[in-house]
XYZ file of N, CA and C in Angstrom:
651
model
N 127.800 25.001 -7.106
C 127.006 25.209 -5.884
C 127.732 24.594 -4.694
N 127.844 25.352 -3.533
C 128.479 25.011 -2.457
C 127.488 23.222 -1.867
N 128.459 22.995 -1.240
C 127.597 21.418 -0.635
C 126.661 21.669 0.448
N 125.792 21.242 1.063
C 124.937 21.488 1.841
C 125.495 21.227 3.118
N 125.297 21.361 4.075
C 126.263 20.721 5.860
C 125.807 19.460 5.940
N 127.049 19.188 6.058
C 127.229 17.167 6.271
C 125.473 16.787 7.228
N 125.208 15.551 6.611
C 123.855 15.323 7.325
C 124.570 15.036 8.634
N 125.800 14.590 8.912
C 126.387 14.337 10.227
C 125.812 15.277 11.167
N 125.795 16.293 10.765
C 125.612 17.318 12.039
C 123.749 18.168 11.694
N 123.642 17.857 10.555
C 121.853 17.883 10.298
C 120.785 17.442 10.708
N 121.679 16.075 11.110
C 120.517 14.915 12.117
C 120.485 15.474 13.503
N 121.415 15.461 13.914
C 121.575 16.040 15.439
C 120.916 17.526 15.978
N 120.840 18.491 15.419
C 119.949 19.290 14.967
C 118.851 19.245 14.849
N 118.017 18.803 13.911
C 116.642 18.115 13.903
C 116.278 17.279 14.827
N 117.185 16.510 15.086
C 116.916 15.358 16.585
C 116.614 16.740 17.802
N 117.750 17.400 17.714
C 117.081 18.474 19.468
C 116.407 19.305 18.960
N 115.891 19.470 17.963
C 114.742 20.333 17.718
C 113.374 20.076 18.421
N 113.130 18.032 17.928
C 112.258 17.744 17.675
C 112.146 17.597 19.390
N 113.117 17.234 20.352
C 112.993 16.670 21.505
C 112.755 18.656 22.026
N 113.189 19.555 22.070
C 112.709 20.492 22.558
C 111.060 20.629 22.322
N 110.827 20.520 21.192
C 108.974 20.630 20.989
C 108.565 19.793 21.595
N 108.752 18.262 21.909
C 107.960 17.556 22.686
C 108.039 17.585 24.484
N 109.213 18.785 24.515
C 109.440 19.146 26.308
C 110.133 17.926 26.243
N 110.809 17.447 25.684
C 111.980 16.500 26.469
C 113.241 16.633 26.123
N 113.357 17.864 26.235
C 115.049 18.576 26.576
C 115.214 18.685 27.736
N 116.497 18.261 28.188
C 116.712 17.830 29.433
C 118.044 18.904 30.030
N 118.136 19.281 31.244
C 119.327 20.313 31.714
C 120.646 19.255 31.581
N 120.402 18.329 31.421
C 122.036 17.851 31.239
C 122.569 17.474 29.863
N 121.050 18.076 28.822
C 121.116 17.637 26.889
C 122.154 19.233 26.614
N 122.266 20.440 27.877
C 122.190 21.885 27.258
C 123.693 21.652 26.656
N 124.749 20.601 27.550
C 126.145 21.109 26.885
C 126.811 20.393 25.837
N 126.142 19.476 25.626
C 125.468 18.864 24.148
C 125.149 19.867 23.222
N 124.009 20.975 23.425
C 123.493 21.555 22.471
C 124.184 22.847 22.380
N 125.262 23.025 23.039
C 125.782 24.514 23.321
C 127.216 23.944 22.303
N 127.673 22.523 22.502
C 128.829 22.226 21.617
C 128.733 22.178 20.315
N 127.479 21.562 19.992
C 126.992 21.670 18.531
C 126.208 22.398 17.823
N 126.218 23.562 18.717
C 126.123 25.453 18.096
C 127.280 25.657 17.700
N 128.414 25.411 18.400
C 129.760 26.156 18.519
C 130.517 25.362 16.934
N 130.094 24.417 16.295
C 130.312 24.110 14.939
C 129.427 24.468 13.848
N 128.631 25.274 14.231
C 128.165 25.859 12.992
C 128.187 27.529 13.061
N 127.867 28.312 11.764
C 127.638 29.685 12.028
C 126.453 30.376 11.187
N 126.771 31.305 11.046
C 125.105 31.693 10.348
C 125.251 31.328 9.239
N 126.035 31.088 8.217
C 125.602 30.632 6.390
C 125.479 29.008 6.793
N 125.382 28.153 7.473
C 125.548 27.242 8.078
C 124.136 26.802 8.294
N 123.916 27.440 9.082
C 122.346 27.762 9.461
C 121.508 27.791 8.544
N 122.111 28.876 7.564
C 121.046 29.136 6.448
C 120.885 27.885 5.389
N 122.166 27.229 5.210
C 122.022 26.372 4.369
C 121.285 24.825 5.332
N 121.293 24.871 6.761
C 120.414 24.278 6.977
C 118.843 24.212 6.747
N 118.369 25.170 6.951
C 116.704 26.178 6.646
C 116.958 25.362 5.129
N 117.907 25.863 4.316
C 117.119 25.280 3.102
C 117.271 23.235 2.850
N 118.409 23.099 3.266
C 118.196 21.446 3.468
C 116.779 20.809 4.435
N 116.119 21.522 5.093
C 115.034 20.957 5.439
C 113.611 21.582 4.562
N 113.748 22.741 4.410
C 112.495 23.167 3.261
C 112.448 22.264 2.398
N 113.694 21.937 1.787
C 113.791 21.102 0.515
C 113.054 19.452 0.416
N 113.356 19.480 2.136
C 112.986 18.095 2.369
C 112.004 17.583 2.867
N 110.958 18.215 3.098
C 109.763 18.290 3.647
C 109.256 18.632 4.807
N 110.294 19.375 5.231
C 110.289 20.501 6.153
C 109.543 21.313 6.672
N 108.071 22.002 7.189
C 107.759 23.431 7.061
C 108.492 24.644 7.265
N 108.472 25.435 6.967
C 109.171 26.965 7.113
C 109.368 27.184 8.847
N 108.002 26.904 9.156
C 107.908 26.793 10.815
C 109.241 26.358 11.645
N 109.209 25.158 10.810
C 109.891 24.155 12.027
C 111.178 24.233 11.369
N 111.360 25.046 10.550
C 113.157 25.432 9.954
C 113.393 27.084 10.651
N 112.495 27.613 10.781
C 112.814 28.984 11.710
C 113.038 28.703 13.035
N 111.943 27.644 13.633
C 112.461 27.161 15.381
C 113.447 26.569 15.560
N 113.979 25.751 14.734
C 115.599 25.177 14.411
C 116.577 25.940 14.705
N 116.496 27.379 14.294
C 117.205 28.490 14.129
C 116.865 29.344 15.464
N 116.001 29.317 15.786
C 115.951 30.029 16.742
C 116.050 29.826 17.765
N 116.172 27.959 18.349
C 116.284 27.162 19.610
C 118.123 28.019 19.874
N 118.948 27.427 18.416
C 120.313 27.979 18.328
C 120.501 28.869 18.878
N 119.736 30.038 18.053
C 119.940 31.521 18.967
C 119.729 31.962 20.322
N 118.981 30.940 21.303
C 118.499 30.938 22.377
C 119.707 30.658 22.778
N 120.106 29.483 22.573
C 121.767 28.808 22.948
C 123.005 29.281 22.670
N 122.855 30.206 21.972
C 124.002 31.303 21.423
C 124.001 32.299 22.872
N 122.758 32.906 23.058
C 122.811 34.035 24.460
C 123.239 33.028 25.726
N 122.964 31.749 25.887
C 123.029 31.270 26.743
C 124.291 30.994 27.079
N 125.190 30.271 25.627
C 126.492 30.279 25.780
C 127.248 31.815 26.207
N 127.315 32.589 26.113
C 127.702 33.930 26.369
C 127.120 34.198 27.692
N 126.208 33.932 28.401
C 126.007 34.267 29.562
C 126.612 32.878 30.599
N 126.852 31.931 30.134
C 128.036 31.411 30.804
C 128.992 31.836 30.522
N 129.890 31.935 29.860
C 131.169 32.435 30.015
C 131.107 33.870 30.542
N 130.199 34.334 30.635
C 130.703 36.312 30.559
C 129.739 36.263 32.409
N 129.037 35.146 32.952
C 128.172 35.318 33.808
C 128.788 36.035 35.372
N 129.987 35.641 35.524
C 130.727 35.858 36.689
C 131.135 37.666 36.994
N 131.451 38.456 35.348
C 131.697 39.238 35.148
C 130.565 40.363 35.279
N 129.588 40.021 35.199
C 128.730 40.983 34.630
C 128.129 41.734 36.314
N 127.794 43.047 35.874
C 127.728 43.637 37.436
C 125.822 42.927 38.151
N 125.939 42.883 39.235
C 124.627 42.193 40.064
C 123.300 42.383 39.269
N 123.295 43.619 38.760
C 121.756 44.286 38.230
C 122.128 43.849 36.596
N 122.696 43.545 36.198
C 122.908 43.592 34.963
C 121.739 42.718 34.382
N 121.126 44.025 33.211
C 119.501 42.423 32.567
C 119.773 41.261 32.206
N 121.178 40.475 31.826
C 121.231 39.433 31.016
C 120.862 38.477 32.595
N 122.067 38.954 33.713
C 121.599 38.333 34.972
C 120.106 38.047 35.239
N 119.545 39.291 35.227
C 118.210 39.134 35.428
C 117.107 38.309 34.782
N 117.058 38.130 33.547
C 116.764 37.258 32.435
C 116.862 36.272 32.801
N 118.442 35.867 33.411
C 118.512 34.173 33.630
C 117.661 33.785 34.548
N 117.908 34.519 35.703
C 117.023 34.197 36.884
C 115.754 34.004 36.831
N 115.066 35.068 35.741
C 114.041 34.650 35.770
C 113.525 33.670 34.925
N 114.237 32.790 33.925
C 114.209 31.837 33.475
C 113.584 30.541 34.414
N 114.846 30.629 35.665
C 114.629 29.584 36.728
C 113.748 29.578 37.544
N 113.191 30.802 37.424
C 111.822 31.199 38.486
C 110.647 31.141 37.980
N 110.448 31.592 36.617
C 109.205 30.833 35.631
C 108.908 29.145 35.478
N 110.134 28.442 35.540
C 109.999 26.862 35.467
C 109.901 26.415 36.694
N 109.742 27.075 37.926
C 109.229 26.472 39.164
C 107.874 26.948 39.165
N 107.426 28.525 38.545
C 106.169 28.810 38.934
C 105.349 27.577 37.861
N 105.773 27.227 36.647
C 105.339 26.076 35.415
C 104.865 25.057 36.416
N 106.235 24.811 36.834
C 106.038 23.286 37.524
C 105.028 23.559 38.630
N 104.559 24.187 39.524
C 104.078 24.699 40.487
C 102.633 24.470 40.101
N 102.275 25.378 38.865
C 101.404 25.159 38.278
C 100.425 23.977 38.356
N 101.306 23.440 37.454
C 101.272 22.197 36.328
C 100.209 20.960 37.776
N 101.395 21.169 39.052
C 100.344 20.732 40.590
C 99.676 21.201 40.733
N 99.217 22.248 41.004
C 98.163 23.034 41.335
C 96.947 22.533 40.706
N 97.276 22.645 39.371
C 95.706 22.361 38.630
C 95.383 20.657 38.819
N 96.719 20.022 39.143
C 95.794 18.613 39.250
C 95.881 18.551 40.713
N 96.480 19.457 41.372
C 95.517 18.865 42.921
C 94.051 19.228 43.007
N 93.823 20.930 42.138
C 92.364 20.817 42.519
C 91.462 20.122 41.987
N 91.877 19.507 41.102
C 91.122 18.480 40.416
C 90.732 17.215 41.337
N 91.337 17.052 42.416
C 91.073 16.118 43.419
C 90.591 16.420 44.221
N 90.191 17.356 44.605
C 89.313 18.004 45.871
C 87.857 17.913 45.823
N 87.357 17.882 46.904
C 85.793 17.231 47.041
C 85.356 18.423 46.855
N 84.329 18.394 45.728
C 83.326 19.834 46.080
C 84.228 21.323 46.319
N 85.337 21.203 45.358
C 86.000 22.896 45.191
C 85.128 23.909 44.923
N 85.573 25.140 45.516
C 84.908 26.388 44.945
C 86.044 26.978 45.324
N 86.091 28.115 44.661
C 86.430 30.021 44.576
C 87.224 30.274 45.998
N 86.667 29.860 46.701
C 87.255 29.814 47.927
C 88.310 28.881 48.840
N 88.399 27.951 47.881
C 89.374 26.541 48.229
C 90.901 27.185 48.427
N 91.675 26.228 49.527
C 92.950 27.269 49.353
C 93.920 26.578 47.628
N 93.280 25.496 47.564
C 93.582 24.755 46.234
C 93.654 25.818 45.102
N 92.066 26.400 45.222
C 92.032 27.594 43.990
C 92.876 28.861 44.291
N 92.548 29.440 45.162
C 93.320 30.545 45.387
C 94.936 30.090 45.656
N 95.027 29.266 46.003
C 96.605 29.470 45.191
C 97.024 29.160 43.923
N 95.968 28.434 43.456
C 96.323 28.180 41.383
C 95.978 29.811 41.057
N 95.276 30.343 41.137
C 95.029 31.931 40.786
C 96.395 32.492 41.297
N 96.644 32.446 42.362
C 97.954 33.357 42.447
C 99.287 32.488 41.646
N 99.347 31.779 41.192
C 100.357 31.524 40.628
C 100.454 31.714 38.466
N 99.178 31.430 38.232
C 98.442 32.185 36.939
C 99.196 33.919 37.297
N 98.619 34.629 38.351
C 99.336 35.465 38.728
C 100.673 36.057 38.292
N 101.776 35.270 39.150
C 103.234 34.969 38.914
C 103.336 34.992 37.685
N 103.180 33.851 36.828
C 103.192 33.907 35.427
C 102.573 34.975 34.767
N 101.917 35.704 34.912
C 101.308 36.836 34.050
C 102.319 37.989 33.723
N 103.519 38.137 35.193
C 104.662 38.240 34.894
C 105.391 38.323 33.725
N 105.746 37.013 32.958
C 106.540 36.883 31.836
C 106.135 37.988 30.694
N 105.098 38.559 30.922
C 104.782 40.228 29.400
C 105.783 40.816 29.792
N 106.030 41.301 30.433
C 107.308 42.213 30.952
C 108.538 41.739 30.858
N 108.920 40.020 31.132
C 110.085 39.011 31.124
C 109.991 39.249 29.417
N 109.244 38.779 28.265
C 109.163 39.505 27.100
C 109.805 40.696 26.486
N 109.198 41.156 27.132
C 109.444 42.817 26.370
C 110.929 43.375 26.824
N 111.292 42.794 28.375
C 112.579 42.929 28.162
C 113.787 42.077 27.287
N 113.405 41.111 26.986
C 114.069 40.160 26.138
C 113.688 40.764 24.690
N 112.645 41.030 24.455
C 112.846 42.113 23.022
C 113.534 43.318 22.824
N 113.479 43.815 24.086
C 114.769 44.945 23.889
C 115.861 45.044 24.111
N 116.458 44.168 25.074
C 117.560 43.520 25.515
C 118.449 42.632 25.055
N 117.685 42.154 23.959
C 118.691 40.653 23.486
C 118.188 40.694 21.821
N 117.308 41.142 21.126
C 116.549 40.716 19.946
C 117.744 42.309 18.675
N 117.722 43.215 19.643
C 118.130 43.918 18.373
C 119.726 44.181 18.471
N 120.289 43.184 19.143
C 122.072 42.714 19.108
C 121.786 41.360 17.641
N 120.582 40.955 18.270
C 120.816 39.089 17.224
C 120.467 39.932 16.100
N 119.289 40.879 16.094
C 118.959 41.371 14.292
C 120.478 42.199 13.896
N 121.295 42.669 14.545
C 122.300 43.411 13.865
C 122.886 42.334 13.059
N 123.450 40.909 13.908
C 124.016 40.164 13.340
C 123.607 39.026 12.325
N 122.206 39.599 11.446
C 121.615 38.724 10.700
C 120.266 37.531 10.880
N 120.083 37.789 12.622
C 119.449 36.709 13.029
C 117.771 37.259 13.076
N 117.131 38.045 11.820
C 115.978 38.905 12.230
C 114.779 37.887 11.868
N 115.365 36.982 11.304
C 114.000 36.001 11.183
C 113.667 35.166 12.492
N 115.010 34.804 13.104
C 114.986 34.472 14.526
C 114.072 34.549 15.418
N 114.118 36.089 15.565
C 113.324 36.795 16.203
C 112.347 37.085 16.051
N 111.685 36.946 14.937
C 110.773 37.054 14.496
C 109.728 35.588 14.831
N 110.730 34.805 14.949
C 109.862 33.417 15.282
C 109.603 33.791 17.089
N 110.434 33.739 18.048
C 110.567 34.247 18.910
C 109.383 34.842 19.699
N 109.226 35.990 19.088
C 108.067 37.139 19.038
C 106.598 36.332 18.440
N 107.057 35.461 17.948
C 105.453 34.853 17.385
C 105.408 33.524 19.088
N 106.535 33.201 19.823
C 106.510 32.305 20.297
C 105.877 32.894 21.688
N 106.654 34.063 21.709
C 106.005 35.113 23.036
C 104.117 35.377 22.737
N 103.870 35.329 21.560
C 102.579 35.917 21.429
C 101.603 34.476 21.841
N 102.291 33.474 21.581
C 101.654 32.245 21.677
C 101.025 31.830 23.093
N 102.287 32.193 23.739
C 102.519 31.910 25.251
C 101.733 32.935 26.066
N 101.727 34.023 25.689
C 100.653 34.981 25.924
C 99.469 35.101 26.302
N 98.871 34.548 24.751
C 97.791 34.189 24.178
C 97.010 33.241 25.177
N 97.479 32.074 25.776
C 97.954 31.077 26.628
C 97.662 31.722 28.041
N 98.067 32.315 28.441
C 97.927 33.365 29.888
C 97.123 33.830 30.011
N 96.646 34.730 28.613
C 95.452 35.813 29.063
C 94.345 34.623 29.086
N 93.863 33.938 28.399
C 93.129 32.607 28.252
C 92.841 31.837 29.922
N 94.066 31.850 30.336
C 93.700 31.194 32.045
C 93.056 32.608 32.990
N 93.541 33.670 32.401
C 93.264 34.934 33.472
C 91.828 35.288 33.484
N 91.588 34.847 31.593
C 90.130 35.414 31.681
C 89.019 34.452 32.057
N 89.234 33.003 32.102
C 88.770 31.605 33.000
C 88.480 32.426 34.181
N 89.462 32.219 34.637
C 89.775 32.616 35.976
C 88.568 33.492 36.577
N 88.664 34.878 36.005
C 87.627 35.679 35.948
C 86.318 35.285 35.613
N 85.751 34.071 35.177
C 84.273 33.738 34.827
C 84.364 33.008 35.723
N 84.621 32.063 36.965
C 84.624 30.950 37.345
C 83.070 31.151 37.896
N 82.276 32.693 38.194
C 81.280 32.149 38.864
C 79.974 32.230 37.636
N 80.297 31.982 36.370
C 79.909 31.542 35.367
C 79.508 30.579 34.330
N 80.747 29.520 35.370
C 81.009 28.162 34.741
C 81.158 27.333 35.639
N 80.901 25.835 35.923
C 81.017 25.510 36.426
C 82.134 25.105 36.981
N 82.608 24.773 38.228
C 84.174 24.470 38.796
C 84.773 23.551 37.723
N 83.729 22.450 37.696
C 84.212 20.780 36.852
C 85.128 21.518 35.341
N 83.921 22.690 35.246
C 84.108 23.211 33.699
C 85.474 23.966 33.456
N 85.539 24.643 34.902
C 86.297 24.829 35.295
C 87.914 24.402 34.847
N 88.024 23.595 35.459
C 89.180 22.233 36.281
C 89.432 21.823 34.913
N 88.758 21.261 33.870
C 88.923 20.717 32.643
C 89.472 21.594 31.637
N 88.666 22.453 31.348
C 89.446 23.784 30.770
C 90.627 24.172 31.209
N 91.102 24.403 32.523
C 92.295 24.744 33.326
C 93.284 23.652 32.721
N 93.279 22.327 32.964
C 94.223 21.368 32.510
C 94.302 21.610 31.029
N 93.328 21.764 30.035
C 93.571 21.894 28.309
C 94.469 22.915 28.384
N 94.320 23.752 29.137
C 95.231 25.007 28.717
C 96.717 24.945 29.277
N 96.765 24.146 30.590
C 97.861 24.112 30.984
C 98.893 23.062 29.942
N 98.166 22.230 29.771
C 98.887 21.377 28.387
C 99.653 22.090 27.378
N 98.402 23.461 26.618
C 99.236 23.879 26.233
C 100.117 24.754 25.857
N 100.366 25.205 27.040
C 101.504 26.072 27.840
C 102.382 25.444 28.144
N 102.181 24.478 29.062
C 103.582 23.725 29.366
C 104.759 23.512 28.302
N 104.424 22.818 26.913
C 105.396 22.707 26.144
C 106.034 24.110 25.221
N 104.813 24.581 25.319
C 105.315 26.348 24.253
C 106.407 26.902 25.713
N 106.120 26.904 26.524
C 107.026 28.061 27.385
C 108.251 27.191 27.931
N 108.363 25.545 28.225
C 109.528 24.774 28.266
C 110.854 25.403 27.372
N 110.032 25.114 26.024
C 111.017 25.211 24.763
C 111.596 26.747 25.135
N 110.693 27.583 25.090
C 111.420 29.253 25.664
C 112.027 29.090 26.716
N 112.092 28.296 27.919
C 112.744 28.661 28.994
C 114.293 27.859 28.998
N 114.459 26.600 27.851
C 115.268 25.397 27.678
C 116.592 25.939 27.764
């Protein structure tokens, strides 16, 4: 039986796994995590998936392992190839909107706790109506989705990576799930109370923030 991959490079792996799920991957951890893609390859991979199943692992968190990689695999390739590629080109487009979803996040993320500070909010606050239009913005990403499923998902399944994607697609549905949830709030507010409101708004933004970080990382 072949040896399993040195824990040398197993720990490090699991270490940015675990710091991507808790949102504390950082833009200056990416060329760190783009160097220690570039030493492994897919049987590599695979024999990672099974060194953590083995070890008390879930299946879960050995497919997101694999699939943070594959995120960092397109990413590495759209740096090097980024200069080349013509203005309209989707991978361009993709990136950008990467950087434009984590300001509308962050944007967010204020929004809901400024209105949480406001005396006596309603429906009409410019507090609310601009957290609604930015729920908005983000409602966006179904389409940022679906082009990343057709654009990028059936190059990685040619090359073996279909479980990948498959996590991926469960990660998009999550994040989703997540959206329609604030849209349809949104839509009851004169149902519920603001407070009920405001509280609900923050549970949900919680947890969105870390599911769509890890996708945007």
């Amino acid at each position: 039986m072949e040896p399993l991959l040195s824990h040398s490079l197993i720990s490090p792996l699991i270490d940015m796994l675990t710091r991507i799920r808790r949102g504390e991957f950082k833009a200056e951890d990416r060329q760190d995590a783009i160097l220690l893609f570039k030493k492994t390859n897919t049987v590599e991979f695979k024999k990672v998936q099974e060194h953590l199943s083995q070890n008390g692992y879930s299946t879960t968190i050995a497919q997101q392992l694999c699939k943070v990689f594959a995120h960092l695999a397109d990413q590495t390739t759209m740096e090097h190839r980024h200069l080349n590629l013509p203005h309209n080109h989707i991978l361009r487009r993709l990136r950008a909107e990467h950087d434009l979803y984590r300001c509308y996040l962050t944007d967010l993320t204020e929004a809901v706790a400024t209105l949480g500070t406001v005396h006596n909010p309603s429906t009409t606050s410019s507090e609310f109506r601009h957290l609604t239009h930015l729920i908005g913005n983000l409602s966006g990403l179904k389409e940022h989705f679906e082009c990343e499923e057709d654009a990028i998902y059936p190059y990685l399944k040619k090359v073996g990576w279909s479980s990948l994607c498959e996590t991926a697609e469960r990660q998009h549905h999550a994040i989703q799930e997540n959206l329609n949830q604030m849209i349809s709030l949104t839509l009851l507010t004169e149902q519920i109370t603001m407070d009920g409101y405001i509280t609900t708004m923050m549970s949900l933004t919680r947890q969105l923030t870390p599911r769509l970080l890890s996708h945007l990382a």
